[in-house]
Coordinates of C-alpha atoms and ligand atoms in Angstrom, one line a residue:
X1 CA -74.2 40.8 35.4
X2 CA -71.8 41.4 32.5
X3 CA -68.2 40.3 33.0
X4 CA -66.0 43.6 33.0
X5 CA -62.7 42.2 32.2
X6 CA -61.3 39.5 29.8
X7 CA -59.0 37.4 32.0
X8 CA -60.1 33.9 31.4
X9 CA -62.5 32.5 29.0
X10 CA -64.2 30.4 31.7
X11 CA -65.6 33.6 33.0
X12 CA -67.9 33.8 30.0
X13 CA -70.6 31.5 28.6
X14 CA -70.3 29.8 25.5
X15 CA -73.0 32.0 23.8
X16 CA -71.0 35.1 24.9
X17 CA -67.9 33.9 23.4
X18 CA -69.6 33.0 20.1
X19 CA -71.0 36.4 20.1
X20 CA -67.4 37.9 20.1
X21 CA -66.5 35.4 17.3
X22 CA -69.4 36.7 15.3
X23 CA -68.4 40.3 16.1
X24 CA -64.8 39.5 14.9
X25 CA -65.9 37.7 11.9
X26 CA -68.3 40.5 10.6
X27 CA -65.8 43.2 11.3
X28 CA -63.2 41.2 9.5
X29 CA -65.6 41.0 6.4
X30 CA -66.3 44.6 6.6
X31 CA -62.7 45.5 6.7
X32 CA -61.4 43.1 4.2
X33 CA -64.1 43.3 1.6
X34 CA -65.5 46.7 1.9
X35 CA -62.5 48.8 3.4
X36 CA -65.1 49.8 6.1
X37 CA -63.6 50.5 9.6
X38 CA -66.2 50.6 12.5
X39 CA -64.9 53.5 14.7
X40 CA -66.4 52.0 17.8
X41 CA -63.4 53.1 19.9
X42 CA -62.9 56.7 18.5
X43 CA -60.8 58.9 20.8
X44 CA -60.4 56.0 23.3
X45 CA -57.0 54.9 24.6
X46 CA -55.7 51.4 25.4
X47 CA -52.8 51.1 27.8
X48 CA -50.6 48.0 26.9
X49 CA -48.4 46.6 29.6
X50 CA -45.8 44.0 28.5
X51 CA -43.7 42.4 31.2
X52 CA -42.7 39.9 28.4
X53 CA -41.6 40.2 24.7
X54 CA -44.4 39.9 22.1
X55 CA -44.7 40.2 18.4
X56 CA -48.3 38.9 17.4
X57 CA -50.0 40.3 20.6
X58 CA -48.5 43.7 20.7
X59 CA -48.9 44.4 17.0
X60 CA -52.6 43.0 17.1
X61 CA -53.7 45.2 20.0
X62 CA -52.1 48.3 18.5
X63 CA -53.5 47.7 15.0
X64 CA -56.8 46.8 16.3
X65 CA -57.3 50.0 18.2
X66 CA -56.2 52.0 15.2
X67 CA -58.8 49.9 13.1
X68 CA -61.5 51.0 15.7
X69 CA -60.5 54.7 15.7
X70 CA -58.7 54.7 18.9
X71 CA -55.0 54.8 20.0
X72 CA -52.7 52.4 22.0
X73 CA -49.9 53.2 24.3
X74 CA -47.0 50.7 24.8
X75 CA -45.4 50.4 28.3
X76 CA -42.5 47.8 28.0
X77 CA -40.7 46.1 30.8
X78 CA -39.3 48.8 33.3
X79 CA -41.0 51.6 31.7
X80 CA -43.9 52.2 34.3
X81 CA -44.3 51.8 38.0
X82 CA -46.0 48.5 38.6
X83 CA -45.7 46.5 41.8
X84 CA -42.5 48.1 42.8
X85 CA -42.5 51.3 45.1
X86 CA -46.2 51.7 43.8
X87 CA -48.4 48.7 44.7
X88 CA -50.2 47.1 41.6
X89 CA -53.5 48.0 43.3
X90 CA -52.5 51.9 43.1
X91 CA -51.3 51.5 39.6
X92 CA -54.5 49.9 38.6
X93 CA -56.6 52.6 40.1
X94 CA -54.5 55.4 38.4
X95 CA -54.0 53.7 34.9
X96 CA -57.7 52.5 34.7
X97 CA -58.7 56.2 35.0
X98 CA -56.1 57.5 32.6
X99 CA -57.1 54.9 30.0
X100 CA -60.2 53.5 28.7
X101 CA -59.1 49.9 28.4
X102 CA -56.0 48.1 29.7
X103 CA -54.1 44.9 28.6
X104 CA -51.3 43.2 30.3
X105 CA -48.9 40.5 29.4
X106 CA -47.5 39.5 32.9
X107 CA -44.9 37.2 34.7
X108 CA -47.6 36.3 37.1
X109 CA -51.3 35.7 36.6
X110 CA -52.1 37.1 40.2
X111 CA -50.9 40.5 38.8
X112 CA -53.4 40.7 35.8
X113 CA -56.1 39.5 38.0
X114 CA -55.1 42.3 40.7
X115 CA -55.0 44.8 37.9
X116 CA -58.7 43.9 36.8
X117 CA -60.0 43.9 40.5
X118 CA -58.7 47.5 41.2
X119 CA -58.9 49.1 37.7
X120 CA -62.0 51.1 36.9
X121 CA -61.8 50.3 33.2
X122 CA -61.9 46.8 31.5
X123 CA -58.6 44.8 31.6
X124 CA -57.7 42.2 29.1
X125 CA -55.1 39.4 29.8
X126 CA -52.4 39.4 27.1
X127 CA -51.0 36.1 28.5
X128 CA -49.8 34.9 32.0
X129 CA -48.2 31.7 33.1
X130 CA -51.7 30.4 33.4
X131 CA -53.5 31.0 30.1
X132 CA -53.5 33.0 26.9
X133 CA -57.3 33.8 26.4
X134 CA -56.9 36.1 23.4
X135 CA -55.0 33.3 21.6
X136 CA -57.9 31.1 22.4
X137 CA -60.3 33.4 20.5
X138 CA -57.9 33.8 17.5
X139 CA -57.7 30.0 17.3
X140 CA -61.6 29.4 17.8
X141 CA -62.0 32.0 14.9
X142 CA -59.6 29.9 12.8
X143 CA -61.2 26.7 13.4
X144 CA -64.6 28.0 12.7
X145 CA -63.5 29.4 9.4
X146 CA -62.0 26.0 8.6
X147 CA -64.6 23.5 9.6
X148 CA -64.3 20.1 7.9
X149 CA -67.3 19.8 5.4
X150 CA -70.5 19.0 7.4
X151 CA -69.1 19.5 10.8
X152 CA -69.9 22.1 13.5
X153 CA -67.2 23.1 16.0
X154 CA -68.8 20.8 18.6
X155 CA -68.2 17.9 16.3
X156 CA -64.5 18.7 16.0
X157 CA -61.5 17.1 17.7
X158 CA -58.5 19.2 18.6
X159 CA -55.2 17.5 19.5
X160 CA -52.5 19.4 21.3
X161 CA -49.0 17.8 20.8
X162 CA -46.2 18.1 23.3
X163 CA -45.7 20.3 26.5
X164 CA -48.5 21.4 28.9
X165 CA -47.9 25.1 28.2
X166 CA -50.3 27.7 29.1
X167 CA -51.5 27.7 25.3
X168 CA -52.2 23.9 26.0
X169 CA -54.2 24.7 28.9
X170 CA -56.0 27.5 27.1
X171 CA -56.9 25.3 24.3
X172 CA -58.4 22.8 26.7
X173 CA -60.5 25.5 28.3
X174 CA -61.9 26.8 24.9
X175 CA -62.4 23.3 23.3
X176 CA -64.2 22.0 26.4
X177 CA -66.3 25.2 26.5
X178 CA -67.4 24.5 22.8
X179 CA -68.2 21.0 23.3
X180 CA -65.2 19.7 21.3
X181 CA -63.1 16.5 21.9
X182 CA -59.7 17.9 23.2
X183 CA -56.6 15.7 23.5
X184 CA -53.2 16.4 24.9
X185 CA -50.5 14.0 23.4
X186 CA -47.6 14.5 25.8
X187 CA -44.9 12.8 27.8
X188 CA -45.7 12.2 31.5
X189 CA -44.2 15.1 33.5
X190 CA -45.5 17.4 30.9
X191 CA -49.1 16.8 31.0
X192 CA -51.9 19.1 32.1
X193 CA -52.6 16.3 34.7
X194 CA -49.3 15.7 36.5
X195 CA -48.0 19.2 37.2
X196 CA -46.5 19.8 33.7
X197 CA -47.8 23.3 33.8
X198 CA -46.5 25.0 37.0
X199 CA -48.8 28.0 37.7
X200 CA -48.7 30.7 40.2
X201 CA -52.4 30.0 41.1
X202 CA -54.0 27.4 43.2
X203 CA -56.0 25.7 40.4
X204 CA -56.8 22.2 39.1
X205 CA -56.7 22.6 35.4
X206 CA -58.3 19.4 34.4
X207 CA -61.3 20.1 36.8
X208 CA -61.9 23.3 35.0
X209 CA -62.0 21.5 31.7
X210 CA -64.1 18.6 33.0
X211 CA -66.7 21.2 34.5
X212 CA -67.1 22.9 31.0
X213 CA -67.6 19.4 29.5
X214 CA -70.4 18.7 31.9
X215 CA -72.3 21.6 30.2
X216 CA -71.1 21.3 26.7
X217 CA -70.9 17.6 26.2
X218 CA -67.1 17.8 25.3
X219 CA -64.4 15.4 26.3
X220 CA -60.8 15.5 27.4
X221 CA -58.1 12.9 26.9
X222 CA -54.5 13.1 28.2
X223 CA -52.1 10.5 27.1
X224 CA -48.4 9.6 26.0
X225 CA -50.0 7.1 23.5
X226 CA -50.2 8.4 19.9
X227 CA -53.5 6.5 19.0
X228 CA -55.2 9.4 21.1
X229 CA -54.8 11.7 18.2
X230 CA -56.4 9.4 15.6
X231 CA -59.4 11.3 13.7
X232 CA -58.2 14.8 14.9
X233 CA -59.4 17.6 12.7
X234 CA -56.8 20.2 14.1
X235 CA -53.2 19.3 15.1
X236 CA -51.9 22.0 17.3
X237 CA -48.3 22.3 19.0
X238 CA -46.4 24.9 20.9
X239 CA -42.6 25.3 21.8
X240 CA -41.1 22.5 23.9
X241 CA -39.2 24.4 26.4
X242 CA -42.0 26.7 28.0
X243 CA -41.8 30.2 29.0
X244 CA -40.9 32.1 31.9
X245 CA -38.9 30.4 34.6
X246 CA -40.1 26.8 33.2
X247 CA -37.4 27.0 30.7
X248 CA -35.2 23.9 30.6
X249 CA -31.8 23.4 29.1
X250 CA -31.8 22.5 25.4
X251 CA -30.4 18.9 25.7
X252 CA -33.1 18.2 28.4
X253 CA -36.2 19.1 26.4
X254 CA -34.9 17.6 23.2
X255 CA -34.4 14.2 25.1
X256 CA -38.0 14.5 26.5
X257 CA -39.9 15.3 23.3
X258 CA -37.8 14.6 20.3
X259 CA -38.6 12.6 18.0
X260 CA -41.9 11.1 19.4
X261 CA -43.9 14.5 19.8
X262 CA -42.4 16.5 16.7
X263 CA -45.3 17.2 14.2
X264 CA -44.2 15.7 10.9
X265 CA -46.3 14.9 7.7
X266 CA -46.5 11.1 9.1
X267 CA -48.1 12.4 12.2
X268 CA -50.5 14.6 10.4
X269 CA -51.7 11.8 8.0
X270 CA -51.9 9.6 11.1
X271 CA -54.5 11.9 12.6
X272 CA -56.3 12.0 9.3
X273 CA -55.8 12.8 5.6
X274 CA -57.3 16.2 6.0
X275 CA -56.2 17.2 9.4
X276 CA -54.9 20.8 9.7
X277 CA -51.9 22.2 11.3
X278 CA -52.1 25.0 14.0
X279 CA -49.4 26.8 16.1
X280 CA -49.6 30.0 18.2
X281 CA -46.0 30.9 17.0
X282 CA -43.3 31.8 17.3
X283 CA -42.2 28.3 16.2
X284 CA -39.0 26.4 16.6
X285 CA -38.5 24.9 13.1
X286 CA -37.0 21.4 13.3
X287 CA -38.0 21.0 16.9
X288 CA -41.7 20.9 17.7
X289 CA -42.6 21.1 13.9
X290 CA -40.9 20.2 10.5
X291 CA -40.8 22.8 7.7
X292 CA -42.9 20.4 5.5
X293 CA -45.7 20.7 8.0
X294 CA -45.7 24.3 8.8
X295 CA -45.2 25.6 5.1
X296 CA -47.7 23.1 3.7
X297 CA -50.3 25.3 1.9
X298 CA -53.0 22.5 2.1
X299 CA -52.7 21.7 5.7
X300 CA -51.1 24.7 7.8
X301 CA -53.4 27.1 9.2
X302 CA -50.9 29.0 11.3
X303 CA -50.5 32.0 9.2
X304 CA -54.2 32.6 8.9
X305 CA -54.3 32.0 12.6
X306 CA -51.7 34.7 13.3
X307 CA -53.9 37.1 11.1
X308 CA -56.8 36.3 13.2
X309 CA -55.2 37.5 16.5
X310 CA -55.9 41.0 15.2
X311 CA -59.5 40.2 14.1
X312 CA -60.4 38.6 17.5
X313 CA -58.7 41.1 19.5
X314 CA -60.6 43.9 17.8
X315 CA -63.9 42.2 18.7
X316 CA -62.8 41.6 22.3
X317 CA -61.8 45.3 22.6
X318 CA -65.0 46.5 21.2
X319 CA -67.2 44.0 23.2
X320 CA -65.7 44.9 26.6
X321 CA -65.7 48.6 26.1
X322 CA -69.2 48.9 24.5
X323 CA -70.7 46.6 27.1
X324 CA -69.3 48.8 29.8
X325 CA -70.5 52.0 28.3
X326 CA -74.1 50.5 27.8
X327 CA -75.0 51.3 31.4
X328 CA -73.6 54.8 31.5
X329 CA -75.9 57.9 31.3
X330 CA -75.1 60.6 28.8
X331 CA -76.1 64.1 30.2
X332 CA -76.3 66.3 27.0
X333 CA -77.6 69.4 29.0
X334 CA -74.5 69.2 31.2
X335 CA -72.2 68.7 28.2
X336 CA -73.8 71.7 26.5
X337 CA -73.2 73.8 29.4
X338 CA -69.6 72.8 29.8
X339 CA -69.0 73.4 26.1
X340 CA -70.4 76.8 26.4
X341 CA -68.1 77.7 29.5
X342 CA -65.2 76.5 27.4
X343 CA -66.2 78.5 24.3
X344 CA -66.6 81.7 26.7
X345 CA -62.8 81.1 27.8
X346 CA -61.6 80.6 24.1
X347 CA -63.3 83.7 22.9
X348 CA -61.6 85.7 25.8
X349 CA -58.1 84.4 25.0
X350 CA -58.4 84.3 21.1
Ligands
CP401 N1 -48.7 33.9 20.1 C1 -48.2 35.0 20.7 O1 -48.8 35.3 21.8 O2 -47.3 35.5 20.0 P1 -46.4 36.8 20.6 O3 -45.6 36.2 21.9 O4 -45.5 37.1 19.5 O5 -47.3 37.8 21.0

């Protein structure tokens, strides 16, 4: 049965995820090369719930809806009733009827999961403390567009440097799903395996990745020894202080990560002479990455990666909505009769 919501890429098969990538890639080419906008969500409304700030995710969703002929509504912190006087379940039932599709960036993963469970329309996870699945698809699209010569995605090695953020966990999920070699090079206490990522869900992150590897043939390595990044095609990092309530004091996180886990040109070249740099952004220049790397036009993919948020989100929106519509019957006779009744009233008043 088709998956209604996009909460976690682990809910989808490799083939389904690659279908979304092909949809993203084809629509990107149609728009960039021919100025052709596929109006697949004409007259449809996306409700966007943000409990946290956002630049790339918010703008990508809103622009993608415009591109597809639809409209997006923004609900910032404190602007709608969600989990206070009105339960999340009741809000989901109402919002999922008023909108055609919902997305939510939430403080707690269980809240976006509850929205999906009770909403009649599809729900997309715009990031939680557990994962960032729309970032995963933008990153996968970027890697596929920048494959080393002669390699397929499953031949590639992706090394994440630093703290086990939700982006790190998400990259492990998508890399293991694709059959890639995934590495986290990070200090003990901040590794996926040792509780570095405190999630509000009872899950074993590594077990999910290893299960994906059983099907895909991928591998997962987690280490504080830099030799683990040798041969990496893609070097990826994220901020060192995490998000939400995991934030640490400045001095403390610099002591933990600096200088060993800062991405420098020496680190890039140690991985390989053609390794590419990626970052979900926003970056803290001078901490997890230096200017020489992030601004390097030959090695840095992060601006292309930010643009690909929009292209991949456009595909996720279209994929989920059209898949849900596929099973619905259209009753043209009933619609004709309703239109005739409407026109009769309009004739009477006008
Ligand atoms: N990478 C990312 O999600 O960026 P925003 O927080 O700006 O949306």
